[in-house]
Amino acid sequence: MIKRPLLVAAAGFCLSLCIFKAAGFPVTGIPAEQKQVSECIDAEETVHITGLVYQRLEKENSIQYYLKKPVLLRNTDSNINSIAQIPVHQNIIIILSKENQSNIIPIGSEIQVQGELKEIPAPGNPGQFDSVTYYKSKKIAYSMWAGDVELLKAEYGWKEKAERLRNCLAESLSLMLPKRHAGVMIAMLLGDKSYGEAETRVNYQMGGALHILSISGLHLSLLGMGCYRLLCRIRLPNGVSIVAAGVLMSIYCWFTGNNVATLRALIMFYVTLGARLSGRSYDPVSSISLSMILLLAENPQYLFYSGFQLSYVAVLGAGVIYPVWRDWMRGKQAVRTFGQKFKRLLKDGILSCTVITLTTLPLTCYYFFEIPLLGLLPNLLIMATMNFVMLPGMLGMCTGVFSLRLGKMILLPVWGILESYEVLMCIIRKIPWAVYICGQPGLWQILIYYSTLLGITCSVKILMWKQEQTQNSRKIPLSHKNKRKKIYHHVCNMILLTAAVGILLWRMPVEVCITILDVGQGDSIVLQGEGHCFLVDGGSTSEKEVGEYRILPFLKSQGIQKLDGIIVTHPDEDHINGILELLEKVEKKETALRVRQLFLPLWMKGGKECIQFEKLAEELGISVHYLQKGDRIEKGELKIEVLHPDRVDYTDEKNAGSITLGIHYRKLNVLLTGDIEGSGEKKLLQEAERYDFLKVAHHGSKNSTSSEFLDKTAPGSL
């Protein structure tokens, strides 16, 4: 007999979606009109779009409007007055420069925009943020940089009023708390991360508590139950308290943007209230299953969104695995004194944080590629004090709209607790081994890990049931023999769990691998082999913060914890700005990545660009070496030979002085040419040999990689 049919239904639903996804079938149907939209995108033509604004985000230099019910306006023939209206069936992000947009368009308004429609770009490198999956979970498929916008119908409804109220509450918090703490509270209570400081975000990330900078299911549950208990204490009838708490949390969820974690928590909160109202017991598994079915029925793409997966895995750990482990650890020991109660609470807190960490560990590795090894400490502190942050924070935020002085008084304990969070995070950040770069595990590793974790939990549950049956039948306390069995079971479980973690963190050794990263207009090449890693160039003039968003994510996804060397071929911006970003992040301890050596062309020595590198290297304890023709870097069978430049000063002809490298590994020969051209290429041509692979110089410019050079190197002809 199936006791939890909802669980089976949810599992079957998710499995079906996964099969369709893996087989390449679309999860949602694509209407015929979308072909015409695709034609416009392929033709890169300027189009007109109309739609309703349902969300607005203000960035530093731009404003983003999210359009629903978009309609593409397209000429059907040569007659300009003949316009076809094509429903797009997916939401669109409209991006406007603040310089071109003086007036803010209210939410709910209908607008018409003109620009080039584009699909959300897929990640170009392993480890890069998956914008497609993220925006699909929001039912968004396209973006447009709009050059012109026309307001067709202004609307000042409830959504615009809610947005203005949200901004008002955020401003009041900014006036009552220091900026770094105000940003945390605004993110926790209102779901707006734009007020936060980058330094604070890094602190929480390194401390393993980045989840606090958003409206999570835990936050909504705490607020909901706090609201329910408060209504009960003022002696309202139980039914009235339940309905009022449910309505208030629904409004709060809508007010803060209806993100997937809060929707999941809201549905589970409804189930909790329903159990209290009906006098029945609350079953977490059925509650989780019901919320999963409802959310996936509304948007199947949630299943592939990391936030959805982490939210459900965390709540499964807290609601299903933790109770089993807790009962196993506790035994039947009585608790009488205050000291015993405190000790039990501390043990339960440590165990719950540990279980949630272990449950979410594979997803943390898969999506973030690193593990905060000391994350237990700040999360334990946060769990113990969250009630004293959320409830006073909400009250102080609302009070501050009317009286800043009174609001500051209410927020005083909140300020103290947030300060303790910050101090602890800063201490952890300064510890060199606080974060472990683990790389991205394979799906088979994740499957083995979760199978082991589930097997341990099931074996514990079965053993507890057997012991309970034995004690009930004999009516005798647990014997010493059974205690020894329990200890033996503990040891076996620890060994299995350690082995599962080891399998999850194991990475296949790389024999030799050369990866040319997609950095837009620029160069960045990662060379791995013989257990060593080198970065050759790293910069871009078309992508912002290329070091943080393109190069570093790739390194972390491959489990690269240190770079044996960074080789700068020449000091052009599209080859070095990402490297400078990496070095600055290492200096500020914003990443666990380490760099051992820095290699520069000999002719750069003493130049202004060289001084910048030398200064950073000195602060980080990185040794600096200057390369010229004839130098070699050898790591086992991996040999890196410097073919150019010679000792000539190339200050006035930087591209001609680019470092050119011959990579040799057994029978593999690769030529990396930087931006070499002109006199540099002519010198290289005199001694050039044949290579299996050639990285064409200067991004394929017509001024480099001449036909003579190609004939002599003959890439791919061996």
CSV table of C-alpha atoms in Angstrom, one decimal, residues 233-628:
chain,number,residue,atom,x,y,z
A,233,ARG,CA,-1.0,35.4,22.1
A,234,ILE,CA,-3.4,38.3,21.7
A,235,ARG,CA,-6.2,35.7,22.2
A,236,LEU,CA,-7.6,35.6,18.7
A,237,PRO,CA,-9.4,32.3,17.9
A,238,ASN,CA,-7.2,29.6,16.5
A,239,GLY,CA,-9.1,29.6,13.1
A,240,VAL,CA,-8.9,33.4,12.8
A,241,SER,CA,-5.1,33.3,13.6
A,242,ILE,CA,-4.5,30.6,11.0
A,243,VAL,CA,-6.4,32.4,8.3
A,244,ALA,CA,-4.8,35.8,9.1
A,245,ALA,CA,-1.3,34.4,9.2
A,246,GLY,CA,-1.9,32.6,5.9
A,247,VAL,CA,-3.2,35.8,4.2
A,248,LEU,CA,-0.4,37.9,5.6
A,249,MET,CA,2.3,35.5,4.4
A,250,SER,CA,0.6,35.4,0.9
A,251,ILE,CA,0.8,39.2,0.7
A,252,TYR,CA,4.4,39.2,1.9
A,253,CYS,CA,5.4,36.5,-0.7
A,254,TRP,CA,3.7,38.5,-3.5
A,255,PHE,CA,5.2,41.8,-2.2
A,256,THR,CA,8.8,40.4,-2.3
A,257,GLY,CA,8.6,39.0,-5.8
A,258,ASN,CA,7.3,35.4,-5.5
A,259,ASN,CA,10.6,33.7,-5.9
A,260,VAL,CA,10.7,29.9,-6.0
A,261,ALA,CA,12.0,29.3,-2.5
A,262,THR,CA,9.4,31.5,-0.9
A,263,LEU,CA,6.6,29.9,-3.0
A,264,ARG,CA,7.8,26.5,-1.8
A,265,ALA,CA,7.8,27.7,1.8
A,266,LEU,CA,4.4,29.3,1.4
A,267,ILE,CA,2.8,26.1,0.2
A,268,MET,CA,4.4,24.1,3.0
A,269,PHE,CA,3.3,26.8,5.5
A,270,TYR,CA,-0.3,26.4,4.3
A,271,VAL,CA,-0.1,22.7,4.9
A,272,THR,CA,1.2,23.3,8.4
A,273,LEU,CA,-1.7,25.7,9.1
A,274,GLY,CA,-4.1,23.2,7.6
A,275,ALA,CA,-2.8,20.5,9.9
A,276,ARG,CA,-3.3,22.7,12.9
A,277,LEU,CA,-6.7,23.8,11.8
A,278,SER,CA,-7.9,20.2,11.2
A,279,GLY,CA,-6.1,18.8,14.3
A,280,ARG,CA,-4.1,16.3,12.2
A,281,SER,CA,-0.4,15.6,12.2
A,282,TYR,CA,2.0,17.3,9.8
A,283,ASP,CA,3.8,15.1,7.4
A,284,PRO,CA,6.8,16.9,5.9
A,285,VAL,CA,7.3,14.5,3.0
A,286,SER,CA,3.7,14.9,1.8
A,287,SER,CA,4.0,18.7,2.2
A,288,ILE,CA,7.2,18.8,0.2
A,289,SER,CA,5.7,16.6,-2.5
A,290,LEU,CA,2.6,18.8,-2.8
A,291,SER,CA,4.6,22.0,-3.1
A,292,MET,CA,6.8,20.4,-5.8
A,293,ILE,CA,3.8,19.2,-7.8
A,294,LEU,CA,2.1,22.6,-7.7
A,295,LEU,CA,5.3,24.5,-8.6
A,296,LEU,CA,6.3,22.2,-11.5
A,297,ALA,CA,2.8,22.2,-12.8
A,298,GLU,CA,3.0,26.0,-13.0
A,299,ASN,CA,6.5,26.0,-14.6
A,300,PRO,CA,8.3,22.8,-15.4
A,301,GLN,CA,11.5,24.7,-16.0
A,302,TYR,CA,11.9,25.2,-12.2
A,303,LEU,CA,13.2,21.6,-12.1
A,304,PHE,CA,16.5,22.6,-13.8
A,305,TYR,CA,17.0,25.8,-11.8
A,306,SER,CA,19.7,25.6,-9.1
A,307,GLY,CA,17.7,27.6,-6.6
A,308,PHE,CA,14.8,25.2,-6.8
A,309,GLN,CA,17.0,22.2,-6.4
A,310,LEU,CA,18.9,23.6,-3.4
A,311,SER,CA,15.7,24.7,-1.7
A,312,TYR,CA,14.1,21.3,-1.9
A,313,VAL,CA,17.2,19.3,-1.1
A,314,ALA,CA,17.8,21.5,2.0
A,315,VAL,CA,14.3,21.1,3.2
A,316,LEU,CA,14.4,17.4,2.6
A,317,GLY,CA,17.6,17.2,4.7
A,318,ALA,CA,16.0,19.3,7.5
A,319,GLY,CA,12.6,17.6,7.5
A,320,VAL,CA,13.3,14.0,6.6
A,321,ILE,CA,17.0,13.1,7.2
A,322,TYR,CA,17.6,15.2,10.3
A,323,PRO,CA,14.8,13.8,12.5
A,324,VAL,CA,16.1,10.3,11.9
A,325,TRP,CA,19.7,11.2,12.7
A,326,ARG,CA,18.6,13.2,15.7
A,327,ASP,CA,16.6,10.4,17.3
A,328,TRP,CA,19.4,8.0,16.6
A,329,MET,CA,21.9,10.3,18.4
A,330,ARG,CA,19.7,11.2,21.3
A,331,GLY,CA,18.6,7.8,22.4
A,332,LYS,CA,16.3,7.6,25.4
A,333,GLN,CA,18.4,9.9,27.7
A,334,ALA,CA,16.2,12.1,29.9
A,335,VAL,CA,16.7,15.9,30.0
A,336,ARG,CA,15.9,17.6,33.3
A,337,THR,CA,18.3,20.4,34.2
A,338,PHE,CA,18.9,23.7,32.3
A,339,GLY,CA,22.5,22.6,31.5
A,340,GLN,CA,21.2,19.4,29.9
A,341,LYS,CA,18.6,21.2,27.9
A,342,PHE,CA,21.2,23.7,26.6
A,343,LYS,CA,23.6,20.9,25.8
A,344,ARG,CA,20.9,19.1,23.8
A,345,LEU,CA,19.9,22.3,22.0
A,346,LEU,CA,23.5,22.9,21.0
A,347,LYS,CA,24.0,19.3,19.8
A,348,ASP,CA,20.7,19.5,17.8
A,349,GLY,CA,21.8,22.8,16.3
A,350,ILE,CA,25.2,21.4,15.2
A,351,LEU,CA,23.6,18.2,13.9
A,352,SER,CA,20.9,20.0,11.9
A,353,CYS,CA,23.5,22.4,10.3
A,354,THR,CA,25.7,19.3,9.6
A,355,VAL,CA,22.8,17.4,8.0
A,356,ILE,CA,21.7,20.3,5.8
A,357,THR,CA,25.4,20.9,4.7
A,358,LEU,CA,25.8,17.2,3.9
A,359,THR,CA,22.5,17.1,2.0
A,360,THR,CA,23.3,20.1,-0.1
A,361,LEU,CA,27.0,19.3,-0.6
A,362,PRO,CA,26.7,17.7,-4.1
A,363,LEU,CA,24.7,20.7,-5.4
A,364,THR,CA,27.0,23.2,-3.8
A,365,CYS,CA,29.9,21.4,-5.6
A,366,TYR,CA,28.0,21.2,-8.9
A,367,TYR,CA,26.9,24.8,-9.1
A,368,PHE,CA,29.5,26.8,-7.1
A,369,PHE,CA,32.6,24.5,-7.4
A,370,GLU,CA,33.9,25.3,-3.9
A,371,ILE,CA,33.1,24.3,-0.3
A,372,PRO,CA,33.2,26.7,2.7
A,373,LEU,CA,34.9,24.3,5.2
A,374,LEU,CA,34.1,26.5,8.2
A,375,GLY,CA,30.5,27.3,7.1
A,376,LEU,CA,29.1,25.4,10.1
A,377,LEU,CA,30.2,28.1,12.5
A,378,PRO,CA,28.4,31.1,11.0
A,379,ASN,CA,25.3,29.0,10.0
A,380,LEU,CA,25.1,27.8,13.6
A,381,LEU,CA,25.2,31.4,14.8
A,382,ILE,CA,22.6,32.4,12.2
A,383,MET,CA,20.2,29.6,13.1
A,384,ALA,CA,20.4,30.5,16.8
A,385,THR,CA,19.8,34.2,16.3
A,386,MET,CA,17.6,34.4,13.2
A,387,ASN,CA,14.4,35.0,15.2
A,388,PHE,CA,16.1,38.0,16.8
A,389,VAL,CA,17.0,39.5,13.4
A,390,MET,CA,13.9,38.8,11.3
A,391,LEU,CA,11.1,39.9,13.6
A,392,PRO,CA,12.7,43.0,15.1
A,393,GLY,CA,14.0,43.8,11.6
A,394,MET,CA,10.6,43.7,10.1
A,395,LEU,CA,9.1,45.8,12.9
A,396,GLY,CA,12.0,48.3,12.8
A,397,MET,CA,11.8,48.6,9.0
A,398,CYS,CA,8.0,49.4,9.1
A,399,THR,CA,8.4,51.8,12.1
A,400,GLY,CA,11.2,53.7,10.4
A,401,VAL,CA,8.9,54.9,7.7
A,402,PHE,CA,7.1,57.0,10.3
A,403,SER,CA,9.9,57.6,12.9
A,404,LEU,CA,13.6,57.0,12.2
A,405,ARG,CA,14.5,57.5,15.9
A,406,LEU,CA,12.1,54.8,17.1
A,407,GLY,CA,13.0,52.5,14.2
A,408,LYS,CA,16.7,52.8,15.2
A,409,MET,CA,15.9,51.9,18.7
A,410,ILE,CA,14.1,48.8,17.6
A,411,LEU,CA,16.9,47.8,15.2
A,412,LEU,CA,19.6,48.2,17.8
A,413,PRO,CA,19.8,44.5,18.7
A,414,VAL,CA,19.6,43.7,15.0
A,415,TRP,CA,22.7,45.9,14.4
A,416,GLY,CA,24.6,44.1,17.1
A,417,ILE,CA,23.8,40.6,15.8
A,418,LEU,CA,24.6,41.6,12.2
A,419,GLU,CA,27.9,43.0,13.4
A,420,SER,CA,28.7,39.7,15.1
A,421,TYR,CA,28.0,38.0,11.8
A,422,GLU,CA,30.3,40.3,9.9
A,423,VAL,CA,33.1,39.9,12.5
A,424,LEU,CA,32.9,36.1,12.3
A,425,MET,CA,32.8,36.2,8.4
A,426,CYS,CA,35.9,38.4,8.3
A,427,ILE,CA,37.8,36.1,10.6
A,428,ILE,CA,36.9,33.1,8.4
A,429,ARG,CA,37.8,35.0,5.3
A,430,LYS,CA,41.4,35.6,6.5
A,431,ILE,CA,42.0,31.8,7.2
A,432,PRO,CA,43.8,30.5,4.1
A,433,TRP,CA,42.1,27.0,4.0
A,434,ALA,CA,38.6,28.2,4.9
A,435,VAL,CA,37.4,27.6,1.3
A,436,TYR,CA,38.2,24.5,-0.7
A,437,ILE,CA,38.0,24.7,-4.5
A,438,CYS,CA,36.6,21.2,-5.4
A,439,GLY,CA,35.5,21.6,-9.0
A,440,GLN,CA,32.3,20.2,-10.6
A,441,PRO,CA,31.5,16.6,-9.9
A,442,GLY,CA,30.0,14.2,-12.5
A,443,LEU,CA,26.4,13.1,-12.2
A,444,TRP,CA,27.5,9.6,-11.4
A,445,GLN,CA,29.4,10.9,-8.4
A,446,ILE,CA,26.3,12.8,-7.2
A,447,LEU,CA,24.2,9.7,-7.6
A,448,ILE,CA,26.6,7.5,-5.6
A,449,TYR,CA,26.8,10.2,-2.8
A,450,TYR,CA,23.0,10.5,-2.5
A,451,SER,CA,22.5,6.7,-2.6
A,452,THR,CA,25.0,6.3,0.2
A,453,LEU,CA,23.4,9.1,2.3
A,454,LEU,CA,19.9,7.6,1.7
A,455,GLY,CA,21.2,4.1,2.5
A,456,ILE,CA,22.7,5.3,5.8
A,457,THR,CA,19.5,7.0,6.8
A,458,CYS,CA,17.4,4.0,5.9
A,459,SER,CA,19.7,1.6,7.8
A,460,VAL,CA,19.5,3.9,10.9
A,461,LYS,CA,15.7,4.0,10.7
A,462,ILE,CA,15.5,0.2,10.3
A,463,LEU,CA,17.9,-0.4,13.2
A,464,MET,CA,16.0,2.0,15.5
A,465,TRP,CA,12.7,0.2,14.6
A,466,LYS,CA,14.2,-3.2,15.4
A,467,GLN,CA,15.6,-2.0,18.7
A,468,GLU,CA,12.2,-0.5,19.6
A,469,GLN,CA,10.5,-3.8,18.8
A,470,THR,CA,13.0,-5.7,20.8
A,471,GLN,CA,12.6,-3.4,23.9
A,472,ASN,CA,8.8,-3.4,23.7
A,473,SER,CA,8.6,-7.2,23.5
A,474,ARG,CA,11.1,-7.9,26.3
A,475,LYS,CA,10.5,-4.7,28.3
A,476,ILE,CA,14.1,-4.4,29.2
A,477,PRO,CA,16.6,-1.6,28.7
A,478,LEU,CA,19.2,-1.6,25.9
A,479,SER,CA,21.9,-4.2,26.7
A,480,HIS,CA,25.7,-3.6,26.5
A,481,LYS,CA,25.7,-5.9,23.4
A,482,ASN,CA,23.2,-3.7,21.6
A,483,LYS,CA,25.2,-0.6,22.7
A,484,ARG,CA,28.3,-2.2,21.1
A,485,LYS,CA,26.3,-2.8,17.9
A,486,LYS,CA,25.2,0.8,17.9
A,487,ILE,CA,28.8,2.0,18.2
A,488,TYR,CA,29.8,-0.5,15.4
A,489,HIS,CA,26.9,0.9,13.3
A,490,HIS,CA,28.2,4.5,13.9
A,491,VAL,CA,31.7,3.6,12.8
A,492,CYS,CA,30.5,1.8,9.6
A,493,ASN,CA,28.2,4.8,8.7
A,494,MET,CA,31.1,7.2,9.2
A,495,ILE,CA,33.3,5.1,7.0
A,496,LEU,CA,30.6,4.9,4.3
A,497,LEU,CA,29.9,8.7,4.5
A,498,THR,CA,33.6,9.5,4.3
A,499,ALA,CA,34.0,7.3,1.3
A,500,ALA,CA,31.0,8.9,-0.4
A,501,VAL,CA,32.5,12.4,0.2
A,502,GLY,CA,35.8,11.2,-1.2
A,503,ILE,CA,34.1,9.9,-4.3
A,504,LEU,CA,32.2,13.2,-4.7
A,505,LEU,CA,35.4,15.3,-4.4
A,506,TRP,CA,37.6,13.0,-6.6
A,507,ARG,CA,38.5,14.5,-9.9
A,508,MET,CA,39.9,12.7,-12.9
A,509,PRO,CA,43.6,13.6,-13.4
A,510,VAL,CA,44.2,15.6,-16.6
A,511,GLU,CA,47.0,14.3,-18.8
A,512,VAL,CA,47.1,17.4,-21.0
A,513,CYS,CA,44.4,19.9,-21.9
A,514,ILE,CA,44.5,23.3,-23.7
A,515,THR,CA,41.3,25.3,-23.3
A,516,ILE,CA,40.7,28.5,-25.2
A,517,LEU,CA,38.1,30.4,-23.2
A,518,ASP,CA,35.3,32.5,-24.7
A,519,VAL,CA,36.1,36.0,-23.4
A,520,GLY,CA,34.6,38.0,-26.2
A,521,GLN,CA,37.1,40.4,-27.8
A,522,GLY,CA,40.2,39.2,-26.1
A,523,ASP,CA,42.4,36.2,-25.3
A,524,SER,CA,42.6,33.7,-22.4
A,525,ILE,CA,44.0,30.2,-22.7
A,526,VAL,CA,44.3,27.6,-19.9
A,527,LEU,CA,47.0,25.0,-20.2
A,528,GLN,CA,46.8,21.9,-17.9
A,529,GLY,CA,49.1,19.0,-17.8
A,530,GLU,CA,51.2,16.8,-15.5
A,531,GLY,CA,49.3,18.1,-12.5
A,532,HIS,CA,50.2,21.7,-13.3
A,533,CYS,CA,48.2,24.6,-14.7
A,534,PHE,CA,49.2,27.8,-16.6
A,535,LEU,CA,47.1,30.7,-17.7
A,536,VAL,CA,48.2,32.4,-20.9
A,537,ASP,CA,46.7,35.9,-21.1
A,538,GLY,CA,43.3,36.8,-19.7
A,539,GLY,CA,41.5,39.9,-20.9
A,540,SER,CA,38.6,41.3,-22.9
A,541,THR,CA,37.4,44.7,-24.2
A,542,SER,CA,33.9,43.5,-24.9
A,543,GLU,CA,33.0,41.7,-21.6
A,544,LYS,CA,33.0,43.4,-18.3
A,545,GLU,CA,34.8,41.9,-15.3
A,546,VAL,CA,36.0,39.0,-17.5
A,547,GLY,CA,38.2,37.7,-14.7
A,548,GLU,CA,35.4,37.3,-12.2
A,549,TYR,CA,32.7,36.0,-14.6
A,550,ARG,CA,34.6,34.1,-17.3
A,551,ILE,CA,38.1,33.1,-16.2
A,552,LEU,CA,37.7,32.4,-12.5
A,553,PRO,CA,34.5,30.3,-12.8
A,554,PHE,CA,36.2,28.0,-15.4
A,555,LEU,CA,39.2,27.5,-13.1
A,556,LYS,CA,37.0,26.7,-10.2
A,557,SER,CA,34.8,24.3,-12.2
A,558,GLN,CA,37.9,22.3,-13.2
A,559,GLY,CA,39.0,22.1,-9.5
A,560,ILE,CA,42.1,24.2,-10.2
A,561,GLN,CA,43.2,25.5,-6.8
A,562,LYS,CA,46.5,27.1,-7.9
A,563,LEU,CA,48.0,28.5,-11.0
A,564,ASP,CA,51.7,27.4,-11.4
A,565,GLY,CA,52.1,30.4,-13.7
A,566,ILE,CA,50.4,33.3,-15.5
A,567,ILE,CA,52.0,34.2,-18.8
A,568,VAL,CA,51.4,37.6,-20.2
A,569,THR,CA,52.2,37.7,-23.9
A,570,HIS,CA,52.0,41.5,-24.1
A,571,PRO,CA,50.3,44.4,-22.2
A,572,ASP,CA,47.3,45.1,-24.4
A,573,GLU,CA,44.0,45.6,-22.4
A,574,ASP,CA,42.3,42.7,-24.1
A,575,HIS,CA,45.0,40.4,-22.8
A,576,ILE,CA,45.6,41.6,-19.2
A,577,ASN,CA,42.6,43.2,-17.5
A,578,GLY,CA,41.2,39.8,-16.5
A,579,ILE,CA,44.6,38.8,-15.0
A,580,LEU,CA,44.7,42.0,-13.0
A,581,GLU,CA,41.2,41.3,-11.7
A,582,LEU,CA,42.3,37.8,-10.6
A,583,LEU,CA,45.4,39.1,-8.8
A,584,GLU,CA,43.4,41.8,-7.0
A,585,LYS,CA,40.8,39.2,-5.9
A,586,VAL,CA,43.6,37.0,-4.6
A,587,GLU,CA,45.1,40.0,-2.8
A,588,LYS,CA,41.8,40.9,-1.2
A,589,LYS,CA,41.2,37.2,-0.3
A,590,GLU,CA,38.0,37.2,-2.4
A,591,THR,CA,39.0,33.8,-3.8
A,592,ALA,CA,40.8,30.7,-2.6
A,593,LEU,CA,42.8,30.5,-5.8
A,594,ARG,CA,46.6,30.8,-5.5
A,595,VAL,CA,49.2,32.0,-8.0
A,596,ARG,CA,52.8,30.9,-7.8
A,597,GLN,CA,54.6,32.7,-10.6
A,598,LEU,CA,54.1,35.5,-13.1
A,599,PHE,CA,55.8,35.5,-16.5
A,600,LEU,CA,56.3,38.7,-18.5
A,601,PRO,CA,58.1,39.6,-21.8
A,602,LEU,CA,61.6,40.8,-21.1
A,603,TRP,CA,61.1,44.1,-23.0
A,604,MET,CA,58.2,45.0,-20.6
A,605,LYS,CA,60.6,45.3,-17.7
A,606,GLY,CA,60.6,48.8,-16.3
A,607,GLY,CA,57.4,49.9,-18.2
A,608,LYS,CA,54.3,51.3,-16.5
A,609,GLU,CA,52.3,48.1,-17.1
A,610,CYS,CA,55.1,46.0,-15.7
A,611,ILE,CA,55.2,48.1,-12.5
A,612,GLN,CA,51.5,47.4,-11.9
A,613,PHE,CA,52.1,43.7,-12.2
A,614,GLU,CA,55.3,43.8,-10.1
A,615,LYS,CA,53.5,45.7,-7.3
A,616,LEU,CA,50.6,43.2,-7.1
A,617,ALA,CA,53.1,40.3,-7.3
A,618,GLU,CA,55.2,41.7,-4.4
A,619,GLU,CA,52.1,42.1,-2.2
A,620,LEU,CA,51.1,38.5,-2.9
A,621,GLY,CA,54.5,36.9,-2.7
A,622,ILE,CA,54.5,35.9,-6.3
A,623,SER,CA,57.8,35.5,-8.1
A,624,VAL,CA,58.1,37.5,-11.3
A,625,HIS,CA,60.1,36.1,-14.3
A,626,TYR,CA,61.0,37.8,-17.6
A,627,LEU,CA,60.9,35.6,-20.7
A,628,GLN,CA,62.8,35.8,-23.9
